[in-house]
Amino acid sequence: MYHYPDIWYDYATWHAKGGSIDAAIKVFQRSLKALPDSEMLRYAYAELEESRGAIQAAKKIYEGLLGDGVSATALAHIQFIRFLRRTEGVEAAKKYFLDARKSPTCTYHVYVAYATMAFCLDKDPKMAHNVFEAGLKQFIHEPVYILQYADFLTRLNDDQNIRALFERALSSLPPEESVEVWKKFTQFEQTYGDLASMLKVEQRKKEALSGAGEDGTAALESSLQDVVSRYSFMDLWPCSSNDLDHLARQEWLAKNINKKVEKSFLPNGTTLLDKAPMASISNVSTKVVYPDTSKMVLYDPKHNPVAGAGTNAFDEILKATPPALVAFLANLPAVEGPTPNVDIVLSICLQSDLSAGQGGKTGIPKQLPAGPAPATSELSGSSKSHPVASGLSLKPTSNRHYGKRKESDRQEDDDTTTVQSQPLPRDAFRIRQYHKARASSASQTGSVSYGSAISGELSGSTG
């Protein structure tokens, strides 16, 4: 935190808001020892001193920013001129400006700042004009300075000097740096000039920028974009936003088609072209990266994929399927005929108890060994035979009755088998028919018959 200027500033501001100005000054002094190169803290410290009326203390801080004058920045010169103008008057600011313009670190920003101050605050347009003219001798190669000078002359309504300024600047500026100046010149003619001068300046701009800069690739012919530029004002346009987008795209295409390429080689590599138009070698591009069409495969639903491009879609699904689910799918029976409803099949499976019964807990016998089903005459209590699912738990009338029969049948249990139905069919349709048959039999007779090879018949009432 010691080397963060915002922490020091917040600390000093907290003291100042609380009324402890002296404590805030001490914080700023400590901050300058920690961050001696921080201009932000110096300006904040000088502002605090000036706000409480300590002009000399604030001036000393500004002089500390200037140093010996050789290493001072242009911003330090400008801020000190403004400080002198606020505290000591116009003459003190003028005197320092005359000294600052001799400094090697003085830039065109100092001229613009002092000229604007003289014009707006001192109400002295003559002084401001002289300052701009003095700076023009040294900074005529700076497009930003030209534009600021042009804005000043526009405020004075001095159209003759404005045109003279543009002509002087455009004659000395290289084409690649004169784009903004040309835009300003054409805008001035569109606003204050007549139609002839307007069209003349636009044509000169196209000719001058035909080989350089951002607009250097613009076509020399007039376009609808020029009409929009001439007859628009601020955010008012003589067309819709869609038309503007279309014109912008057309202008961009025109620039890129007519773009010139230096030192471009022909495909055979034997001929060197200097500044050859892009249109002449349209098959060569230095910026646009095209996709490799040799690796593209056209989509054709009727066409099988090429070798190596992939396998059957079902095989791809099986590869991503868990092994347990693959084994379950492999055991499913083949469906012949109408396809069963998956929801119904799942509901039947969930409602059915197909697991093996566990004996010895509630008096329910273990699963009886499988054997051939007896004849219909051997079953009592029902005129029809009903298959019983393998592993189905049987509940006799009482545990006592079941115990007696168990003792009498224990000797012959190894020689005979009980009546067992065939294994539960794996087809969903047959499972549903089987459950329907069980339901109808139970509703008609009210009893379920069980066959036994020991006694030949066993009738157990369920109702």
Short mmCIF file of C-alpha atoms in Angstrom, two decimals:
data_model
loop_
_atom_site.label_atom_id
_atom_site.label_comp_id
_atom_site.label_asym_id
_atom_site.label_seq_id
_atom_site.Cartn_x
_atom_site.Cartn_y
_atom_site.Cartn_z
CA MET A 1 0.00 0.00 0.00
CA TYR A 2 2.96 2.28 0.58
CA HIS A 3 3.58 2.75 -3.15
CA TYR A 4 -0.04 3.22 -4.29
CA PRO A 5 -0.87 6.91 -4.92
CA ASP A 6 -4.62 6.42 -4.57
CA ILE A 7 -4.19 5.19 -0.99
CA TRP A 8 -2.23 8.32 -0.07
CA TYR A 9 -4.78 10.54 -1.81
CA ASP A 10 -7.74 8.91 -0.04
CA TYR A 11 -5.94 9.20 3.30
CA ALA A 12 -5.20 12.91 2.81
CA THR A 13 -8.73 13.60 1.52
CA TRP A 14 -10.19 11.89 4.57
CA HIS A 15 -8.25 14.26 6.83
CA ALA A 16 -9.24 17.29 4.74
CA LYS A 17 -12.94 16.43 4.83
CA GLY A 18 -12.71 16.02 8.56
CA GLY A 19 -11.29 19.50 8.94
CA SER A 20 -7.71 18.46 9.66
CA ILE A 21 -5.97 20.37 6.87
CA ASP A 22 -2.61 20.22 8.59
CA ALA A 23 -2.86 16.45 8.91
CA ALA A 24 -3.75 16.22 5.19
CA ILE A 25 -0.70 18.31 4.29
CA LYS A 26 1.52 16.02 6.34
CA VAL A 27 0.06 13.02 4.53
CA PHE A 28 0.83 14.62 1.14
CA GLN A 29 4.37 15.37 2.26
CA ARG A 30 4.85 11.77 3.32
CA SER A 31 3.39 10.58 0.01
CA LEU A 32 5.88 12.63 -2.00
CA LYS A 33 8.71 11.03 -0.06
CA ALA A 34 7.30 7.61 -0.87
CA LEU A 35 6.46 8.48 -4.50
CA PRO A 36 8.68 11.39 -5.55
CA ASP A 37 7.89 10.94 -9.27
CA SER A 38 4.10 11.01 -8.90
CA GLU A 39 2.78 14.12 -10.68
CA MET A 40 -0.78 13.31 -9.59
CA LEU A 41 0.06 13.65 -5.92
CA ARG A 42 1.99 16.88 -6.55
CA TYR A 43 -0.95 18.47 -8.36
CA ALA A 44 -3.33 17.31 -5.62
CA TYR A 45 -0.99 18.75 -2.95
CA ALA A 46 -0.69 22.07 -4.80
CA GLU A 47 -4.47 22.21 -5.19
CA LEU A 48 -4.94 21.78 -1.45
CA GLU A 49 -2.45 24.55 -0.69
CA GLU A 50 -4.05 26.89 -3.23
CA SER A 51 -7.54 26.16 -1.90
CA ARG A 52 -6.57 27.31 1.60
CA GLY A 53 -4.79 30.44 0.31
CA ALA A 54 -1.17 29.31 0.65
CA ILE A 55 -0.15 30.61 -2.81
CA GLN A 56 3.59 30.57 -2.17
CA ALA A 57 3.52 27.01 -0.90
CA ALA A 58 1.53 25.95 -4.00
CA LYS A 59 3.93 27.84 -6.28
CA LYS A 60 6.86 26.03 -4.72
CA ILE A 61 5.21 22.70 -5.54
CA TYR A 62 4.75 23.76 -9.20
CA GLU A 63 8.35 24.87 -9.38
CA GLY A 64 9.33 21.48 -8.05
CA LEU A 65 7.52 19.94 -11.03
CA LEU A 66 9.40 22.22 -13.45
CA GLY A 67 12.81 21.56 -11.93
CA ASP A 68 15.55 23.28 -13.90
CA GLY A 69 13.25 23.69 -16.93
CA VAL A 70 15.21 21.29 -19.10
CA SER A 71 13.48 18.12 -17.94
CA ALA A 72 10.07 19.72 -17.42
CA THR A 73 7.18 18.29 -19.38
CA ALA A 74 4.86 20.27 -21.62
CA LEU A 75 2.01 19.57 -19.21
CA ALA A 76 3.99 21.09 -16.34
CA HIS A 77 4.51 24.28 -18.40
CA ILE A 78 0.81 24.51 -19.22
CA GLN A 79 -0.37 23.95 -15.65
CA PHE A 80 2.10 26.50 -14.29
CA ILE A 81 0.92 29.10 -16.83
CA ARG A 82 -2.67 28.53 -15.73
CA PHE A 83 -1.64 28.77 -12.08
CA LEU A 84 0.10 32.05 -12.67
CA ARG A 85 -2.91 33.36 -14.60
CA ARG A 86 -5.19 32.50 -11.65
CA THR A 87 -2.96 33.80 -8.86
CA GLU A 88 -0.72 36.54 -10.30
CA GLY A 89 -2.49 37.77 -13.41
CA VAL A 90 -2.05 37.95 -17.18
CA GLU A 91 1.39 39.51 -17.25
CA ALA A 92 2.95 36.84 -15.06
CA ALA A 93 1.51 34.12 -17.30
CA LYS A 94 2.69 35.89 -20.44
CA LYS A 95 6.17 36.33 -19.06
CA TYR A 96 6.51 32.69 -18.22
CA PHE A 97 5.18 31.65 -21.64
CA LEU A 98 7.87 33.68 -23.36
CA ASP A 99 10.45 31.84 -21.28
CA ALA A 100 8.85 28.42 -21.70
CA ARG A 101 8.77 28.61 -25.51
CA LYS A 102 12.57 28.57 -25.45
CA SER A 103 12.67 25.30 -23.53
CA PRO A 104 13.60 22.18 -25.51
CA THR A 105 10.63 20.38 -23.97
CA CYS A 106 8.11 22.94 -25.22
CA THR A 107 5.69 21.41 -27.72
CA TYR A 108 2.80 22.78 -29.77
CA HIS A 109 0.50 22.00 -26.84
CA VAL A 110 1.96 24.96 -24.92
CA TYR A 111 1.22 27.33 -27.83
CA VAL A 112 -2.34 26.07 -28.19
CA ALA A 113 -3.00 26.31 -24.43
CA TYR A 114 -1.67 29.85 -24.08
CA ALA A 115 -3.36 31.12 -27.26
CA THR A 116 -6.71 29.68 -26.15
CA MET A 117 -6.31 31.25 -22.72
CA ALA A 118 -5.47 34.63 -24.24
CA PHE A 119 -8.46 34.49 -26.56
CA CYS A 120 -11.12 33.16 -24.15
CA LEU A 121 -9.99 34.56 -20.79
CA ASP A 122 -8.05 37.69 -21.66
CA LYS A 123 -10.34 38.60 -24.60
CA ASP A 124 -7.29 39.32 -26.72
CA PRO A 125 -7.73 37.73 -30.18
CA LYS A 126 -4.73 39.60 -31.57
CA MET A 127 -2.42 38.05 -28.99
CA ALA A 128 -3.88 34.63 -29.66
CA HIS A 129 -3.41 35.07 -33.42
CA ASN A 130 0.22 36.09 -32.93
CA VAL A 131 0.84 33.05 -30.74
CA PHE A 132 -0.62 30.70 -33.35
CA GLU A 133 1.42 32.33 -36.10
CA ALA A 134 4.57 32.05 -34.03
CA GLY A 135 3.93 28.38 -33.43
CA LEU A 136 3.12 27.70 -37.07
CA LYS A 137 6.70 28.44 -38.07
CA GLN A 138 7.87 25.63 -35.82
CA PHE A 139 4.96 23.16 -35.89
CA ILE A 140 3.59 23.39 -39.42
CA HIS A 141 4.27 19.67 -39.79
CA GLU A 142 1.84 18.84 -36.94
CA PRO A 143 -1.68 18.11 -38.29
CA VAL A 144 -3.28 18.56 -34.83
CA TYR A 145 -1.79 22.05 -34.50
CA ILE A 146 -3.13 22.97 -37.95
CA LEU A 147 -6.61 21.84 -36.96
CA GLN A 148 -6.52 23.82 -33.70
CA TYR A 149 -5.38 26.93 -35.56
CA ALA A 150 -8.16 26.43 -38.10
CA ASP A 151 -10.76 26.19 -35.33
CA PHE A 152 -9.48 29.46 -33.87
CA LEU A 153 -9.73 31.22 -37.24
CA THR A 154 -13.23 29.80 -37.68
CA ARG A 155 -14.27 31.49 -34.43
CA LEU A 156 -12.92 34.74 -35.84
CA ASN A 157 -14.88 34.18 -39.08
CA ASP A 158 -11.65 34.73 -41.01
CA ASP A 159 -12.34 32.55 -44.05
CA GLN A 160 -9.51 33.97 -46.14
CA ASN A 161 -6.85 33.11 -43.56
CA ILE A 162 -8.41 29.69 -43.05
CA ARG A 163 -8.02 28.80 -46.73
CA ALA A 164 -4.51 30.23 -46.71
CA LEU A 165 -3.68 28.10 -43.64
CA PHE A 166 -4.93 24.93 -45.32
CA GLU A 167 -2.97 25.65 -48.47
CA ARG A 168 0.25 26.30 -46.53
CA ALA A 169 -0.16 23.19 -44.41
CA LEU A 170 -1.09 20.85 -47.26
CA SER A 171 1.90 22.00 -49.30
CA SER A 172 4.28 21.01 -46.49
CA LEU A 173 2.63 17.90 -45.07
CA PRO A 174 3.31 14.48 -46.63
CA PRO A 175 0.24 12.80 -48.14
CA GLU A 176 0.05 10.08 -45.47
CA GLU A 177 -0.17 12.71 -42.69
CA SER A 178 -2.53 15.10 -44.44
CA VAL A 179 -5.68 12.97 -44.35
CA GLU A 180 -7.27 14.77 -41.40
CA VAL A 181 -6.32 18.18 -42.75
CA TRP A 182 -7.98 17.37 -46.08
CA LYS A 183 -11.13 16.23 -44.23
CA LYS A 184 -11.21 19.48 -42.30
CA PHE A 185 -10.67 21.48 -45.47
CA THR A 186 -13.52 19.75 -47.32
CA GLN A 187 -15.79 20.12 -44.28
CA PHE A 188 -15.04 23.84 -44.18
CA GLU A 189 -15.88 24.26 -47.87
CA GLN A 190 -19.07 22.21 -47.48
CA THR A 191 -20.18 24.51 -44.63
CA TYR A 192 -18.95 27.94 -45.74
CA GLY A 193 -18.00 27.67 -49.41
CA ASP A 194 -19.97 27.59 -52.65
CA LEU A 195 -20.65 24.54 -54.79
CA ALA A 196 -17.75 25.13 -57.16
CA SER A 197 -15.16 25.44 -54.38
CA MET A 198 -16.69 22.45 -52.62
CA LEU A 199 -16.37 20.15 -55.63
CA LYS A 200 -12.92 21.47 -56.43
CA VAL A 201 -11.53 20.73 -52.96
CA GLU A 202 -13.06 17.24 -52.96
CA GLN A 203 -11.45 16.46 -56.31
CA ARG A 204 -8.09 17.77 -55.11
CA LYS A 205 -8.37 15.65 -52.01
CA LYS A 206 -8.93 12.50 -54.07
CA GLU A 207 -6.01 13.27 -56.34
CA ALA A 208 -3.68 14.04 -53.45
CA LEU A 209 -4.62 10.92 -51.52
CA SER A 210 -4.81 8.59 -54.49
CA GLY A 211 -1.58 6.86 -53.48
CA ALA A 212 -1.24 7.19 -49.72
CA GLY A 213 -2.88 6.91 -46.37
CA GLU A 214 -6.26 5.70 -45.28
CA ASP A 215 -8.22 7.34 -48.08
CA GLY A 216 -5.42 7.02 -50.57
CA THR A 217 -7.10 4.11 -52.26
CA ALA A 218 -10.37 5.94 -52.85
CA ALA A 219 -11.54 6.08 -56.41
CA LEU A 220 -11.12 9.36 -58.26
CA GLU A 221 -14.68 9.19 -59.54
CA SER A 222 -17.52 10.74 -57.59
CA SER A 223 -19.62 8.39 -55.51
CA LEU A 224 -22.85 8.54 -53.60
CA GLN A 225 -20.78 8.64 -50.42
CA ASP A 226 -19.57 12.10 -51.43
CA VAL A 227 -23.16 13.28 -51.79
CA VAL A 228 -23.99 11.98 -48.32
CA SER A 229 -20.94 13.74 -46.92
CA ARG A 230 -21.86 17.05 -48.53
CA TYR A 231 -25.50 17.08 -47.50
CA SER A 232 -25.33 15.79 -43.91
CA PHE A 233 -25.25 17.87 -40.76
CA MET A 234 -24.18 16.66 -37.31
CA ASP A 235 -26.27 13.51 -36.77
CA LEU A 236 -28.69 14.23 -39.63
CA TRP A 237 -28.23 12.16 -42.77
CA PRO A 238 -29.97 12.23 -46.15
CA CYS A 239 -30.42 8.45 -46.04
CA SER A 240 -31.30 5.63 -43.68
CA SER A 241 -28.89 3.72 -41.50
CA ASN A 242 -29.14 0.72 -43.82
CA ASP A 243 -28.08 2.90 -46.74
CA LEU A 244 -25.14 4.17 -44.70
CA ASP A 245 -24.05 0.62 -43.94
CA HIS A 246 -24.35 -0.34 -47.58
CA LEU A 247 -22.32 2.66 -48.72
CA ALA A 248 -19.67 1.94 -46.10
CA ARG A 249 -19.35 -1.63 -47.35
CA GLN A 250 -19.13 -0.48 -50.94
CA GLU A 251 -16.42 2.01 -50.01
CA TRP A 252 -14.48 -0.65 -48.17
CA LEU A 253 -14.70 -3.03 -51.12
CA ALA A 254 -13.54 -0.32 -53.49
CA LYS A 255 -10.53 0.43 -51.28
CA ASN A 256 -9.49 -3.20 -51.02
CA ILE A 257 -9.94 -3.93 -54.71
CA ASN A 258 -7.84 -0.96 -55.76
CA LYS A 259 -5.20 -1.45 -53.06
CA LYS A 260 -1.69 -1.49 -54.40
CA VAL A 261 0.91 -3.99 -53.34
CA GLU A 262 4.63 -3.23 -53.38
CA LYS A 263 7.26 -5.84 -54.18
CA SER A 264 4.81 -8.58 -55.03
CA PHE A 265 6.07 -11.71 -56.76
CA LEU A 266 4.21 -13.59 -59.45
CA PRO A 267 3.26 -17.21 -58.67
CA ASN A 268 6.22 -18.53 -60.65
CA GLY A 269 8.58 -16.39 -58.55
CA THR A 270 10.54 -14.98 -61.50
CA THR A 271 9.03 -11.55 -62.05
CA LEU A 272 8.99 -8.72 -59.50
CA LEU A 273 6.13 -6.26 -59.60
CA ASP A 274 6.53 -2.81 -58.01
CA LYS A 275 3.25 -1.20 -56.99
CA ALA A 276 1.18 -3.56 -59.09
CA PRO A 277 -2.55 -3.05 -58.72
CA MET A 278 -4.37 -5.66 -56.76
CA ALA A 279 -6.81 -6.13 -59.61
CA SER A 280 -4.02 -7.33 -61.90
CA ILE A 281 -3.08 -10.09 -59.49
CA SER A 282 -6.44 -10.81 -57.97
CA ASN A 283 -5.44 -14.39 -57.29
CA VAL A 284 -2.75 -13.23 -54.86
CA SER A 285 -3.70 -11.94 -51.44
CA THR A 286 -1.40 -10.87 -48.64
CA LYS A 287 -4.00 -10.36 -45.90
CA VAL A 288 -6.97 -12.64 -46.60
CA VAL A 289 -6.51 -16.22 -45.35
CA TYR A 290 -8.63 -18.69 -47.28
CA PRO A 291 -9.69 -22.12 -45.90
CA ASP A 292 -8.13 -25.32 -47.16
CA THR A 293 -10.89 -26.63 -49.40
CA SER A 294 -8.99 -29.82 -50.17
CA LYS A 295 -9.96 -31.20 -46.75
CA MET A 296 -13.63 -30.34 -47.05
CA VAL A 297 -16.21 -33.12 -47.58
CA LEU A 298 -19.49 -32.29 -49.27
CA TYR A 299 -22.54 -33.44 -47.37
CA ASP A 300 -24.63 -35.97 -49.24
CA PRO A 301 -27.26 -37.96 -47.29
CA LYS A 302 -27.35 -40.68 -49.97
CA HIS A 303 -23.61 -40.99 -50.14
CA ASN A 304 -21.76 -43.20 -47.69
CA PRO A 305 -18.90 -41.53 -45.85
CA VAL A 306 -15.48 -41.99 -47.34
CA ALA A 307 -13.02 -44.46 -45.90
CA GLY A 308 -11.51 -43.24 -42.70
CA ALA A 309 -14.03 -40.44 -42.34
CA GLY A 310 -16.15 -42.35 -39.84
CA THR A 311 -18.18 -45.50 -39.17
CA ASN A 312 -21.83 -46.30 -38.86
CA ALA A 313 -23.74 -43.90 -36.65
CA PHE A 314 -25.14 -46.78 -34.58
CA ASP A 315 -21.66 -48.13 -33.95
CA GLU A 316 -20.58 -44.70 -32.76
CA ILE A 317 -23.49 -44.67 -30.31
CA LEU A 318 -22.56 -48.13 -29.03
CA LYS A 319 -18.99 -47.01 -28.42
CA ALA A 320 -20.24 -44.25 -26.14
CA THR A 321 -22.73 -46.55 -24.34
CA PRO A 322 -21.76 -48.03 -20.94
CA PRO A 323 -20.93 -51.77 -21.03
CA ALA A 324 -23.78 -52.70 -18.68
CA LEU A 325 -26.31 -51.03 -20.96
CA VAL A 326 -24.77 -52.72 -24.01
CA ALA A 327 -25.16 -56.13 -22.34
CA PHE A 328 -28.79 -55.34 -21.50
CA LEU A 329 -29.51 -54.30 -25.08
CA ALA A 330 -27.87 -57.49 -26.39
CA ASN A 331 -30.22 -59.66 -24.30
CA LEU A 332 -33.36 -57.98 -25.52
CA PRO A 333 -35.45 -60.19 -27.81
CA ALA A 334 -35.98 -59.35 -31.42
CA VAL A 335 -39.39 -57.81 -31.97
CA GLU A 336 -41.37 -59.26 -34.81
CA GLY A 337 -44.55 -57.54 -35.74
CA PRO A 338 -45.84 -54.37 -34.14
CA THR A 339 -43.38 -52.52 -31.95
CA PRO A 340 -44.50 -52.45 -28.29
CA ASN A 341 -44.96 -49.28 -26.38
CA VAL A 342 -41.82 -48.69 -24.33
CA ASP A 343 -43.69 -46.95 -21.52
CA ILE A 344 -46.12 -49.84 -21.10
CA VAL A 345 -43.30 -52.39 -21.05
CA LEU A 346 -41.45 -50.43 -18.40
CA SER A 347 -44.57 -50.07 -16.27
CA ILE A 348 -45.19 -53.84 -16.44
CA CYS A 349 -41.60 -54.56 -15.46
CA LEU A 350 -41.79 -52.18 -12.54
CA GLN A 351 -45.11 -53.61 -11.25
CA SER A 352 -44.06 -57.26 -11.61
CA ASP A 353 -42.07 -59.10 -8.91
CA LEU A 354 -39.82 -61.36 -10.98
CA SER A 355 -37.13 -61.89 -8.36
CA ALA A 356 -36.67 -65.24 -6.63
CA GLY A 357 -38.61 -65.68 -3.40
CA GLN A 358 -36.82 -66.14 -0.09
CA GLY A 359 -38.14 -68.89 2.21
CA GLY A 360 -37.83 -69.36 5.91
CA LYS A 361 -38.82 -65.83 6.86
CA THR A 362 -42.58 -65.50 6.50
CA GLY A 363 -43.61 -69.09 5.89
CA ILE A 364 -43.32 -68.71 2.13
CA PRO A 365 -41.68 -71.78 0.52
CA LYS A 366 -38.59 -71.57 -1.54
CA GLN A 367 -38.75 -71.86 -5.30
CA LEU A 368 -39.88 -75.31 -6.29
CA PRO A 369 -37.82 -77.27 -8.78
CA ALA A 370 -38.97 -76.98 -12.31
CA GLY A 371 -40.74 -79.85 -14.00
CA PRO A 372 -43.32 -80.68 -16.62
CA ALA A 373 -46.76 -79.24 -16.11
CA PRO A 374 -49.43 -81.78 -15.19
CA ALA A 375 -52.47 -82.49 -17.23
CA THR A 376 -55.59 -80.45 -16.89
CA SER A 377 -57.44 -83.28 -15.13
CA GLU A 378 -54.89 -83.34 -12.34
CA LEU A 379 -55.70 -79.77 -11.32
CA SER A 380 -58.66 -79.20 -9.08
CA GLY A 381 -60.59 -76.07 -8.48
CA SER A 382 -60.24 -74.78 -12.05
CA SER A 383 -61.25 -76.00 -15.48
CA LYS A 384 -58.29 -74.35 -17.20
CA SER A 385 -54.58 -74.61 -16.72
CA HIS A 386 -52.68 -71.43 -16.04
CA PRO A 387 -48.95 -71.20 -16.26
CA VAL A 388 -47.19 -70.07 -13.15
CA ALA A 389 -44.11 -67.92 -13.43
CA SER A 390 -40.85 -69.46 -12.38
CA GLY A 391 -39.82 -68.32 -8.97
CA LEU A 392 -43.34 -67.16 -8.05
CA SER A 393 -43.86 -67.13 -4.28
CA LEU A 394 -46.89 -69.14 -3.16
CA LYS A 395 -48.84 -68.29 -0.01
CA PRO A 396 -50.84 -71.23 1.40
CA THR A 397 -53.86 -70.96 3.61
CA SER A 398 -51.93 -71.31 6.85
CA ASN A 399 -48.47 -72.14 8.06
CA ARG A 400 -49.82 -75.18 10.03
CA HIS A 401 -51.40 -76.75 6.99
CA TYR A 402 -48.25 -76.16 5.06
CA GLY A 403 -46.13 -77.84 7.76
CA LYS A 404 -48.17 -81.05 7.69
CA ARG A 405 -47.97 -81.36 3.96
CA LYS A 406 -44.26 -80.63 4.07
CA GLU A 407 -43.66 -83.63 6.39
CA SER A 408 -45.74 -86.06 4.28
CA ASP A 409 -44.15 -84.96 1.02
CA ARG A 410 -40.52 -84.87 2.17
CA GLN A 411 -39.89 -88.52 1.22
CA GLU A 412 -41.15 -88.23 -2.34
CA ASP A 413 -39.73 -84.74 -3.01
CA ASP A 414 -36.72 -86.12 -4.87
CA ASP A 415 -38.79 -88.31 -7.23
CA THR A 416 -41.35 -85.83 -8.39
CA THR A 417 -41.54 -82.18 -9.33
CA THR A 418 -44.21 -79.61 -8.82
CA VAL A 419 -46.13 -78.01 -11.56
CA GLN A 420 -44.10 -75.20 -13.09
CA SER A 421 -44.95 -73.13 -16.01
CA GLN A 422 -42.63 -72.32 -18.78
CA PRO A 423 -40.13 -69.48 -18.16
CA LEU A 424 -41.56 -66.02 -18.41
CA PRO A 425 -41.60 -65.10 -22.09
CA ARG A 426 -39.14 -62.40 -23.06
CA ASP A 427 -41.43 -60.83 -25.57
CA ALA A 428 -43.24 -57.79 -24.17
CA PHE A 429 -46.48 -58.65 -25.92
CA ARG A 430 -46.57 -62.15 -24.44
CA ILE A 431 -45.82 -60.80 -20.97
CA ARG A 432 -48.82 -58.55 -21.20
CA GLN A 433 -51.05 -61.46 -22.40
CA TYR A 434 -49.78 -63.58 -19.53
CA HIS A 435 -50.72 -61.00 -16.92
CA LYS A 436 -54.14 -60.54 -18.48
CA ALA A 437 -54.75 -64.29 -18.29
CA ARG A 438 -53.80 -64.36 -14.61
CA ALA A 439 -56.10 -61.46 -13.83
CA SER A 440 -59.09 -62.99 -15.65
CA SER A 441 -58.59 -66.40 -14.00
CA ALA A 442 -58.45 -64.90 -10.53
CA SER A 443 -61.62 -62.90 -11.11
CA GLN A 444 -63.63 -65.86 -12.48
CA THR A 445 -62.74 -68.68 -10.05
CA GLY A 446 -61.57 -66.75 -7.01
CA SER A 447 -58.91 -69.45 -6.45
CA VAL A 448 -55.55 -70.48 -7.77
CA SER A 449 -54.66 -74.16 -8.27
CA TYR A 450 -51.25 -75.58 -7.76
CA GLY A 451 -50.14 -78.96 -9.03
CA SER A 452 -47.96 -81.36 -7.11
CA ALA A 453 -46.35 -84.59 -8.17
CA ILE A 454 -46.55 -85.88 -4.61
CA SER A 455 -50.28 -86.07 -4.16
CA GLY A 456 -51.44 -85.36 -7.68
CA GLU A 457 -53.48 -82.33 -6.73
CA LEU A 458 -53.45 -79.44 -4.30
CA SER A 459 -56.18 -76.90 -4.00
CA GLY A 460 -55.36 -73.70 -2.15
CA SER A 461 -58.06 -71.13 -1.80
CA THR A 462 -57.03 -67.52 -1.96
CA GLY A 463 -60.38 -66.11 -0.89
#
